PDB file of C-alpha atoms in Angstrom:
ATOM      1  CA  ASP A 225      23.090 -54.580  27.312  1.00  0.00           C
ATOM      2  CA  SER A 226      26.675 -56.096  27.908  1.00  0.00           C
ATOM      3  CA  GLY A 227      27.045 -56.248  31.528  1.00  0.00           C
ATOM      4  CA  VAL A 228      29.694 -53.757  31.615  1.00  0.00           C
ATOM      5  CA  THR A 229      28.561 -50.322  33.074  1.00  0.00           C
ATOM      6  CA  GLN A 230      30.616 -46.389  32.342  1.00  0.00           C
ATOM      7  CA  THR A 231      29.918 -43.413  34.146  1.00  0.00           C
ATOM      8  CA  PRO A 232      29.558 -40.717  33.459  1.00  0.00           C
ATOM      9  CA  LYS A 233      27.821 -40.905  30.152  1.00  0.00           C
ATOM     10  CA  HIS A 234      28.824 -37.563  29.140  1.00  0.00           C
ATOM     11  CA  LEU A 235      31.777 -34.821  30.028  1.00  0.00           C
ATOM     12  CA  ILE A 236      32.542 -31.358  29.268  1.00  0.00           C
ATOM     13  CA  THR A 237      35.703 -30.215  30.779  1.00  0.00           C
ATOM     14  CA  ALA A 238      38.301 -27.237  30.033  1.00  0.00           C
ATOM     15  CA  THR A 239      41.767 -27.847  28.557  1.00  0.00           C
ATOM     16  CA  GLY A 240      43.828 -28.220  31.228  1.00  0.00           C
ATOM     17  CA  GLN A 241      41.711 -30.040  33.583  1.00  0.00           C
ATOM     18  CA  ARG A 242      41.719 -33.996  35.227  1.00  0.00           C
ATOM     19  CA  VAL A 243      38.879 -36.232  34.936  1.00  0.00           C
ATOM     20  CA  THR A 244      38.269 -40.086  36.098  1.00  0.00           C
ATOM     21  CA  LEU A 245      36.188 -42.361  34.104  1.00  0.00           C
ATOM     22  CA  ARG A 246      34.721 -45.203  36.304  1.00  0.00           C
ATOM     23  CA  CYS A 247      33.861 -48.624  34.339  1.00  0.00           C
ATOM     24  CA  SER A 248      32.421 -51.886  36.487  1.00  0.00           C
ATOM     25  CA  PRO A 249      33.324 -55.197  34.534  1.00  0.00           C
ATOM     26  CA  ARG A 250      30.550 -57.669  33.817  1.00  0.00           C
ATOM     27  CA  SER A 251      29.763 -59.919  37.022  1.00  0.00           C
ATOM     28  CA  GLY A 252      32.676 -62.888  36.881  1.00  0.00           C
ATOM     29  CA  ASP A 253      35.139 -60.879  34.615  1.00  0.00           C
ATOM     30  CA  LEU A 254      38.517 -60.481  35.436  1.00  0.00           C
ATOM     31  CA  SER A 255      40.084 -58.368  32.916  1.00  0.00           C
ATOM     32  CA  VAL A 256      39.279 -54.708  31.814  1.00  0.00           C
ATOM     33  CA  TYR A 257      40.655 -52.678  28.826  1.00  0.00           C
ATOM     34  CA  TRP A 258      40.493 -48.954  27.880  1.00  0.00           C
ATOM     35  CA  TYR A 259      40.075 -47.709  24.526  1.00  0.00           C
ATOM     36  CA  GLN A 260      39.464 -44.405  22.455  1.00  0.00           C
ATOM     37  CA  GLN A 261      37.414 -43.514  19.901  1.00  0.00           C
ATOM     38  CA  SER A 262      38.311 -40.681  17.842  1.00  0.00           C
ATOM     39  CA  LEU A 263      37.885 -39.345  14.276  1.00  0.00           C
ATOM     40  CA  ASP A 264      40.896 -39.443  13.210  1.00  0.00           C
ATOM     41  CA  GLN A 265      42.371 -42.228  14.985  1.00  0.00           C
ATOM     42  CA  GLY A 266      39.890 -44.743  14.822  1.00  0.00           C
ATOM     43  CA  LEU A 267      39.525 -47.196  18.058  1.00  0.00           C
ATOM     44  CA  GLN A 268      42.560 -47.421  20.003  1.00  0.00           C
ATOM     45  CA  PHE A 269      43.751 -49.542  22.541  1.00  0.00           C
ATOM     46  CA  LEU A 270      44.911 -47.963  25.731  1.00  0.00           C
ATOM     47  CA  ILE A 271      45.619 -50.753  28.432  1.00  0.00           C
ATOM     48  CA  GLN A 272      44.414 -53.930  30.001  1.00  0.00           C
ATOM     49  CA  TYR A 273      44.268 -54.649  33.211  1.00  0.00           C
ATOM     50  CA  TYR A 274      43.683 -57.990  34.541  1.00  0.00           C
ATOM     51  CA  ASN A 275      43.046 -58.913  38.561  1.00  0.00           C
ATOM     52  CA  GLY A 276      44.272 -55.270  39.499  1.00  0.00           C
ATOM     53  CA  GLU A 277      47.259 -55.833  37.231  1.00  0.00           C
ATOM     54  CA  GLU A 278      48.506 -54.293  34.208  1.00  0.00           C
ATOM     55  CA  ARG A 279      48.666 -56.598  31.651  1.00  0.00           C
ATOM     56  CA  ALA A 280      48.933 -54.952  28.519  1.00  0.00           C
ATOM     57  CA  LYS A 281      50.073 -51.401  26.956  1.00  0.00           C
ATOM     58  CA  GLY A 282      48.878 -49.784  24.195  1.00  0.00           C
ATOM     59  CA  ASN A 283      48.694 -46.431  22.758  1.00  0.00           C
ATOM     60  CA  ILE A 284      48.318 -45.102  26.026  1.00  0.00           C
ATOM     61  CA  LEU A 285      49.876 -41.294  26.726  1.00  0.00           C
ATOM     62  CA  GLU A 286      51.699 -40.473  29.992  1.00  0.00           C
ATOM     63  CA  ARG A 287      49.044 -37.897  30.552  1.00  0.00           C
ATOM     64  CA  PHE A 288      47.094 -41.217  31.224  1.00  0.00           C
ATOM     65  CA  SER A 289      46.441 -43.321  33.911  1.00  0.00           C
ATOM     66  CA  ALA A 290      44.178 -46.551  35.397  1.00  0.00           C
ATOM     67  CA  GLN A 291      43.753 -48.739  37.634  1.00  0.00           C
ATOM     68  CA  GLN A 292      42.096 -51.604  38.617  1.00  0.00           C
ATOM     69  CA  PHE A 293      40.413 -51.887  42.231  1.00  0.00           C
ATOM     70  CA  PRO A 294      40.146 -55.169  44.435  1.00  0.00           C
ATOM     71  CA  ASP A 295      36.374 -55.078  43.541  1.00  0.00           C
ATOM     72  CA  LEU A 296      37.651 -55.340  39.740  1.00  0.00           C
ATOM     73  CA  HIS A 297      36.230 -52.093  38.866  1.00  0.00           C
ATOM     74  CA  SER A 298      38.697 -49.625  37.065  1.00  0.00           C
ATOM     75  CA  GLU A 299      39.547 -46.008  36.716  1.00  0.00           C
ATOM     76  CA  LEU A 300      40.801 -44.090  33.553  1.00  0.00           C
ATOM     77  CA  ASN A 301      42.554 -40.889  34.406  1.00  0.00           C
ATOM     78  CA  LEU A 302      43.127 -38.165  31.989  1.00  0.00           C
ATOM     79  CA  SER A 303      45.070 -35.295  33.087  1.00  0.00           C
ATOM     80  CA  SER A 304      46.465 -31.876  31.571  1.00  0.00           C
ATOM     81  CA  LEU A 305      43.370 -32.062  28.989  1.00  0.00           C
ATOM     82  CA  GLU A 306      44.270 -31.064  25.609  1.00  0.00           C
ATOM     83  CA  LEU A 307      41.403 -30.285  22.451  1.00  0.00           C
ATOM     84  CA  GLY A 308      42.532 -33.582  20.638  1.00  0.00           C
ATOM     85  CA  ASP A 309      41.866 -35.756  24.120  1.00  0.00           C
ATOM     86  CA  SER A 310      37.663 -35.295  23.067  1.00  0.00           C
ATOM     87  CA  ALA A 311      36.542 -38.745  22.341  1.00  0.00           C
ATOM     88  CA  LEU A 312      34.759 -41.593  23.117  1.00  0.00           C
ATOM     89  CA  TYR A 313      36.224 -43.550  25.626  1.00  0.00           C
ATOM     90  CA  PHE A 314      35.291 -47.277  25.826  1.00  0.00           C
ATOM     91  CA  CYS A 315      35.978 -49.798  28.720  1.00  0.00           C
ATOM     92  CA  ALA A 316      35.770 -53.502  28.255  1.00  0.00           C
ATOM     93  CA  SER A 317      35.675 -56.991  30.137  1.00  0.00           C
ATOM     94  CA  SER A 318      36.580 -60.557  29.334  1.00  0.00           C
ATOM     95  CA  ARG A 319      36.478 -63.605  31.487  1.00  0.00           C
ATOM     96  CA  ALA A 320      40.063 -63.552  31.542  1.00  0.00           C
ATOM     97  CA  GLY A 321      42.892 -62.073  30.316  1.00  0.00           C
ATOM     98  CA  GLY A 322      44.262 -63.869  26.643  1.00  0.00           C
ATOM     99  CA  ARG A 323      43.801 -63.823  23.368  1.00  0.00           C
ATOM    100  CA  THR A 324      40.955 -65.786  23.226  1.00  0.00           C
ATOM    101  CA  TYR A 325      38.104 -64.411  24.990  1.00  0.00           C
ATOM    102  CA  GLU A 326      35.851 -61.681  23.616  1.00  0.00           C
ATOM    103  CA  GLN A 327      35.290 -58.506  24.992  1.00  0.00           C
ATOM    104  CA  TYR A 328      31.621 -57.061  25.891  1.00  0.00           C
ATOM    105  CA  PHE A 329      32.032 -53.578  25.615  1.00  0.00           C
ATOM    106  CA  GLY A 330      30.228 -50.598  27.886  1.00  0.00           C
ATOM    107  CA  PRO A 331      28.148 -47.920  26.595  1.00  0.00           C
ATOM    108  CA  GLY A 332      31.137 -45.453  26.820  1.00  0.00           C
ATOM    109  CA  THR A 333      32.016 -42.238  28.082  1.00  0.00           C
ATOM    110  CA  ARG A 334      31.820 -39.030  25.778  1.00  0.00           C
ATOM    111  CA  LEU A 335      34.505 -36.651  26.762  1.00  0.00           C
ATOM    112  CA  THR A 336      34.597 -33.205  25.372  1.00  0.00           C
ATOM    113  CA  VAL A 337      37.454 -30.375  25.977  1.00  0.00           C
ATOM    114  CA  THR A 338      36.551 -26.989  25.232  1.00  0.00           C
TER     115      THR A 338
ATOM    116  CA  ALA B  58      54.301 -54.795  14.228  1.00  0.00           C
ATOM    117  CA  GLN B  59      50.753 -55.637  13.892  1.00  0.00           C
ATOM    118  CA  LYS B  60      48.214 -54.307  11.312  1.00  0.00           C
ATOM    119  CA  ILE B  61      44.765 -54.594  10.520  1.00  0.00           C
ATOM    120  CA  THR B  62      43.266 -53.033   7.388  1.00  0.00           C
ATOM    121  CA  GLN B  63      39.459 -53.044   6.151  1.00  0.00           C
ATOM    122  CA  THR B  64      39.391 -51.653   2.858  1.00  0.00           C
ATOM    123  CA  GLN B  65      35.738 -51.105   2.542  1.00  0.00           C
ATOM    124  CA  PRO B  66      34.765 -47.602   3.703  1.00  0.00           C
ATOM    125  CA  GLY B  67      31.308 -48.196   3.115  1.00  0.00           C
ATOM    126  CA  MET B  68      29.129 -51.032   1.251  1.00  0.00           C
ATOM    127  CA  PHE B  69      25.564 -51.389   0.371  1.00  0.00           C
ATOM    128  CA  VAL B  70      23.273 -54.487   0.352  1.00  0.00           C
ATOM    129  CA  GLN B  71      20.139 -55.209  -0.075  1.00  0.00           C
ATOM    130  CA  GLU B  72      17.447 -56.541   2.523  1.00  0.00           C
ATOM    131  CA  LYS B  73      17.706 -60.441   2.658  1.00  0.00           C
ATOM    132  CA  GLU B  74      20.791 -60.709   0.477  1.00  0.00           C
ATOM    133  CA  ALA B  75      24.364 -61.786   1.863  1.00  0.00           C
ATOM    134  CA  VAL B  76      26.899 -59.412   2.029  1.00  0.00           C
ATOM    135  CA  THR B  77      30.949 -59.964   2.659  1.00  0.00           C
ATOM    136  CA  LEU B  78      32.620 -57.283   4.788  1.00  0.00           C
ATOM    137  CA  ASP B  79      36.559 -57.646   4.028  1.00  0.00           C
ATOM    138  CA  CYS B  80      39.402 -57.515   6.772  1.00  0.00           C
ATOM    139  CA  THR B  81      43.381 -58.384   6.304  1.00  0.00           C
ATOM    140  CA  TYR B  82      45.711 -58.505   8.921  1.00  0.00           C
ATOM    141  CA  ASP B  83      49.330 -58.800   9.551  1.00  0.00           C
ATOM    142  CA  THR B  84      51.359 -60.201  12.384  1.00  0.00           C
ATOM    143  CA  SER B  85      54.096 -62.170  13.120  1.00  0.00           C
ATOM    144  CA  ASP B  86      52.820 -63.892  16.215  1.00  0.00           C
ATOM    145  CA  PRO B  87      51.312 -67.429  15.618  1.00  0.00           C
ATOM    146  CA  SER B  88      48.933 -67.214  18.400  1.00  0.00           C
ATOM    147  CA  TYR B  89      46.014 -64.288  17.993  1.00  0.00           C
ATOM    148  CA  GLY B  90      42.842 -63.854  17.913  1.00  0.00           C
ATOM    149  CA  LEU B  91      40.554 -62.503  15.206  1.00  0.00           C
ATOM    150  CA  PHE B  92      36.790 -60.339  16.296  1.00  0.00           C
ATOM    151  CA  TRP B  93      34.452 -58.478  14.611  1.00  0.00           C
ATOM    152  CA  TYR B  94      32.151 -55.954  16.258  1.00  0.00           C
ATOM    153  CA  LYS B  95      29.357 -53.962  15.285  1.00  0.00           C
ATOM    154  CA  GLN B  96      28.703 -50.566  16.163  1.00  0.00           C
ATOM    155  CA  PRO B  97      25.182 -49.153  15.494  1.00  0.00           C
ATOM    156  CA  SER B  98      24.703 -45.327  15.555  1.00  0.00           C
ATOM    157  CA  SER B  99      23.959 -45.606  18.913  1.00  0.00           C
ATOM    158  CA  GLY B 100      27.480 -46.293  19.668  1.00  0.00           C
ATOM    159  CA  GLU B 101      28.042 -49.210  21.328  1.00  0.00           C
ATOM    160  CA  MET B 102      29.982 -52.049  20.285  1.00  0.00           C
ATOM    161  CA  ILE B 103      28.157 -55.387  20.130  1.00  0.00           C
ATOM    162  CA  PHE B 104      30.722 -58.269  19.763  1.00  0.00           C
ATOM    163  CA  LEU B 105      29.360 -60.474  16.923  1.00  0.00           C
ATOM    164  CA  ILE B 106      32.312 -63.320  16.285  1.00  0.00           C
ATOM    165  CA  TYR B 107      35.764 -65.134  17.102  1.00  0.00           C
ATOM    166  CA  GLN B 108      38.486 -66.963  15.083  1.00  0.00           C
ATOM    167  CA  GLY B 109      41.318 -68.522  16.733  1.00  0.00           C
ATOM    168  CA  SER B 110      44.670 -68.497  15.024  1.00  0.00           C
ATOM    169  CA  TYR B 111      44.488 -72.341  15.298  1.00  0.00           C
ATOM    170  CA  ASP B 112      41.118 -73.203  14.800  1.00  0.00           C
ATOM    171  CA  GLN B 113      40.459 -75.420  11.807  1.00  0.00           C
ATOM    172  CA  GLN B 114      37.113 -74.614  11.069  1.00  0.00           C
ATOM    173  CA  ASN B 115      35.367 -71.030  10.125  1.00  0.00           C
ATOM    174  CA  ALA B 116      33.427 -69.848  12.853  1.00  0.00           C
ATOM    175  CA  THR B 117      29.705 -69.392  12.518  1.00  0.00           C
ATOM    176  CA  GLU B 118      27.331 -67.317  15.270  1.00  0.00           C
ATOM    177  CA  GLY B 119      23.787 -67.726  13.603  1.00  0.00           C
ATOM    178  CA  ARG B 120      23.552 -65.193  10.298  1.00  0.00           C
ATOM    179  CA  TYR B 121      27.683 -64.100  10.762  1.00  0.00           C
ATOM    180  CA  SER B 122      30.459 -66.316   9.765  1.00  0.00           C
ATOM    181  CA  LEU B 123      33.831 -65.782   9.519  1.00  0.00           C
ATOM    182  CA  ASN B 124      35.661 -66.794   6.098  1.00  0.00           C
ATOM    183  CA  PHE B 125      39.072 -67.537   7.408  1.00  0.00           C
ATOM    184  CA  GLN B 126      41.802 -68.018   5.211  1.00  0.00           C
ATOM    185  CA  LYS B 127      45.447 -68.018   7.424  1.00  0.00           C
ATOM    186  CA  ALA B 128      47.779 -68.125   4.427  1.00  0.00           C
ATOM    187  CA  ARG B 129      46.179 -64.856   3.024  1.00  0.00           C
ATOM    188  CA  LYS B 130      45.761 -63.496   6.437  1.00  0.00           C
ATOM    189  CA  SER B 131      42.260 -62.468   5.857  1.00  0.00           C
ATOM    190  CA  ALA B 132      39.509 -63.042   8.096  1.00  0.00           C
ATOM    191  CA  ASN B 133      36.319 -62.084   6.380  1.00  0.00           C
ATOM    192  CA  LEU B 134      32.741 -60.977   7.367  1.00  0.00           C
ATOM    193  CA  VAL B 135      29.794 -62.865   6.072  1.00  0.00           C
ATOM    194  CA  ILE B 136      26.421 -61.646   7.211  1.00  0.00           C
ATOM    195  CA  SER B 137      23.539 -63.848   5.463  1.00  0.00           C
ATOM    196  CA  ALA B 138      20.037 -62.604   5.084  1.00  0.00           C
ATOM    197  CA  SER B 139      20.838 -58.870   5.566  1.00  0.00           C
ATOM    198  CA  GLN B 140      18.344 -57.275   7.916  1.00  0.00           C
ATOM    199  CA  LEU B 141      17.577 -53.279   8.036  1.00  0.00           C
ATOM    200  CA  GLY B 142      19.103 -53.558  11.664  1.00  0.00           C
ATOM    201  CA  ASP B 143      22.179 -54.628  10.337  1.00  0.00           C
ATOM    202  CA  SER B 144      22.844 -51.138   9.199  1.00  0.00           C
ATOM    203  CA  ALA B 145      25.849 -50.016  11.365  1.00  0.00           C
ATOM    204  CA  MET B 146      29.799 -49.688  11.437  1.00  0.00           C
ATOM    205  CA  TYR B 147      31.415 -53.167  11.193  1.00  0.00           C
ATOM    206  CA  PHE B 148      35.465 -53.392  12.760  1.00  0.00           C
ATOM    207  CA  CYS B 149      37.632 -56.263  12.631  1.00  0.00           C
ATOM    208  CA  ALA B 150      39.694 -56.607  15.108  1.00  0.00           C
ATOM    209  CA  MET B 151      42.863 -58.739  16.042  1.00  0.00           C
ATOM    210  CA  ARG B 152      44.266 -59.875  19.363  1.00  0.00           C
ATOM    211  CA  ASN B 153      47.300 -61.040  20.642  1.00  0.00           C
ATOM    212  CA  ASN B 154      48.692 -61.485  24.615  1.00  0.00           C
ATOM    213  CA  ASN B 155      50.021 -58.184  24.618  1.00  0.00           C
ATOM    214  CA  ASP B 156      48.066 -55.715  21.969  1.00  0.00           C
ATOM    215  CA  MET B 157      44.339 -55.367  20.560  1.00  0.00           C
ATOM    216  CA  ARG B 158      44.139 -53.781  16.932  1.00  0.00           C
ATOM    217  CA  PHE B 159      41.012 -52.459  15.302  1.00  0.00           C
ATOM    218  CA  GLY B 160      40.384 -51.999  11.641  1.00  0.00           C
ATOM    219  CA  ALA B 161      39.236 -48.497  10.277  1.00  0.00           C
ATOM    220  CA  GLY B 162      35.651 -50.239  10.198  1.00  0.00           C
ATOM    221  CA  THR B 163      33.295 -50.470   7.067  1.00  0.00           C
ATOM    222  CA  ARG B 164      30.026 -48.136   7.152  1.00  0.00           C
ATOM    223  CA  LEU B 165      27.077 -51.423   6.074  1.00  0.00           C
ATOM    224  CA  THR B 166      23.989 -50.023   4.500  1.00  0.00           C
ATOM    225  CA  VAL B 167      21.187 -52.284   3.939  1.00  0.00           C
ATOM    226  CA  LYS B 168      18.743 -51.166   1.398  1.00  0.00           C
ATOM    227  CA  PRO B 169      14.926 -51.975   1.696  1.00  0.00           C
TER     228      PRO B 169
END
């Protein structure tokens, strides 16, 4: 158990809908990362927050947004969902925001868009 | 642009033997971190080992060691004394201050 929690574990929704994925980092970790893992695209970095502020942005679509709250938990919002958004979404956390800190991953949320 | 390449889609190793999983990377940033993660069939991502671009010595963590050859831009993972529980997908990743990239992964199967 990495100490990172993600809810829900599974989510099934229809195209065009909006969903929110939630992540709680390990105790003491200030940085949260979101990743998407799909069969065709592999593991892709979406976005990073550090202590409430956006730190780095990867391949995140405009339909997706995220935020980190004062208690350091984070939410990833996915809107106007398409079939291709079906994937495993991971949240990870690290002690700080820089390149030297290993990231600990949550168990993931499996999103299925029908 | 940053790039991580894992050229071995699948590898087999006999139990108790050592295996090397290849990873090459490309970046123009002098400061970066290299990571290896394991993903068992259950789906979780497990951190294994980290190497910083300025580290002089190769990183080791138990049975895992990272063969870091900076001039060749390679960061191969060596697993010694393979166990059946090592069967999983293994991902190499590179991080600079603004980005994190993962390779396509290598599926390792340990044979009894």
